[in-house]
Tab-separated table of C-alpha atoms in Angstrom:
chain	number	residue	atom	x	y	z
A	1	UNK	CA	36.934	36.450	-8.721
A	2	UNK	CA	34.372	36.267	-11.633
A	3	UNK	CA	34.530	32.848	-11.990
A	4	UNK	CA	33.647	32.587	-8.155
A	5	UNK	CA	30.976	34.931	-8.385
A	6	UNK	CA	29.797	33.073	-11.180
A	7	UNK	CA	29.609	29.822	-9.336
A	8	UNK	CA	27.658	30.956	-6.661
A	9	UNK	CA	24.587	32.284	-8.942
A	10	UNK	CA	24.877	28.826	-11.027
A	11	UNK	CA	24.643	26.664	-7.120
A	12	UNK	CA	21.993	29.463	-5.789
A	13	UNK	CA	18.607	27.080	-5.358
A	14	UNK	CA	16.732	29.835	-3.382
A	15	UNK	CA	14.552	31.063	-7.015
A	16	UNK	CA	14.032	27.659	-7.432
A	17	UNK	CA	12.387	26.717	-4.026
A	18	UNK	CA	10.245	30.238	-4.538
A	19	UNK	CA	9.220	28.708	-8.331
A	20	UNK	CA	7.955	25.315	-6.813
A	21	UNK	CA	5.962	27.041	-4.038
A	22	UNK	CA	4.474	29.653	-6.834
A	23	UNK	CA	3.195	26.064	-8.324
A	24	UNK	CA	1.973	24.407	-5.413
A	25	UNK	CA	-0.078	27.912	-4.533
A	26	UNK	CA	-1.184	27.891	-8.248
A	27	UNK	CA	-2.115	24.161	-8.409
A	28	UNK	CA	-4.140	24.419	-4.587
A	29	UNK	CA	-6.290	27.824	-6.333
A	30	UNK	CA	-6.813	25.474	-9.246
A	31	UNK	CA	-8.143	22.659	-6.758
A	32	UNK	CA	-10.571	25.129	-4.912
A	33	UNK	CA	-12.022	26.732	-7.569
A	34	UNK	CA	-12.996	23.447	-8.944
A	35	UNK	CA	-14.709	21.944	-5.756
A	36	UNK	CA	-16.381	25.358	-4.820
A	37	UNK	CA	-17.743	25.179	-8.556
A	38	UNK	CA	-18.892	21.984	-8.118
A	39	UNK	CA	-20.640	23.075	-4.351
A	40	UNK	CA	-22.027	25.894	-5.692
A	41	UNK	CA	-23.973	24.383	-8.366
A	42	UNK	CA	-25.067	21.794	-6.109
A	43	UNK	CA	-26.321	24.634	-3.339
A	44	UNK	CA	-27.946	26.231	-6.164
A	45	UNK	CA	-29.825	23.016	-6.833
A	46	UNK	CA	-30.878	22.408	-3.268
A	47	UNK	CA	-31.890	26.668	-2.813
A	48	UNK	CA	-34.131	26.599	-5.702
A	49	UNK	CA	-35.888	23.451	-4.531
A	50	UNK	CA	-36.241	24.719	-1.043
A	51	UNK	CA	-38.085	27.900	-2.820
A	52	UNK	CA	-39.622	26.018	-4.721
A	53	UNK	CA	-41.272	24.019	-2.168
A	54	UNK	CA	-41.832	27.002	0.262
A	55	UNK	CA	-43.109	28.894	-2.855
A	56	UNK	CA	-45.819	25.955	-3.093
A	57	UNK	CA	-46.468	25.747	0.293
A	58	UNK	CA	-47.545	29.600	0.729
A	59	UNK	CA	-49.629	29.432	-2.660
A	60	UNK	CA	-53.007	28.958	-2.243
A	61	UNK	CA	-54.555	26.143	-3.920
């Protein structure tokens, strides 16, 4: 009876399946953090020229 019992934990793949979608999750954060870095500091670019250039624009001179 142990032996079976013991079997059946060793042949259980169900942790397993929860482990590799734990790393896909992790490893699709890891990807969107990294392009929404990369967008932001872009956006950040383009905002500061557009208030730049509206900033200009309202300045007499």
């Amino acid at each position: 009876m142990k032996f079976e019992t013991l079997n059946n934990l060793l042949n259980d793949e169900s942790g397993a399946t929860a482990i590799e979608y734990g790393l896909i999750a992790a490893l699709v954060s890891v990807a969107a953090i990294a392009a929404l870095t990369a967008m932001g500091t872009s956006l950040n670019a383009m905002f500061t020229a557009v208030s730049t250039a509206l900033t200009s624009a309202v300045t007499p001179g």
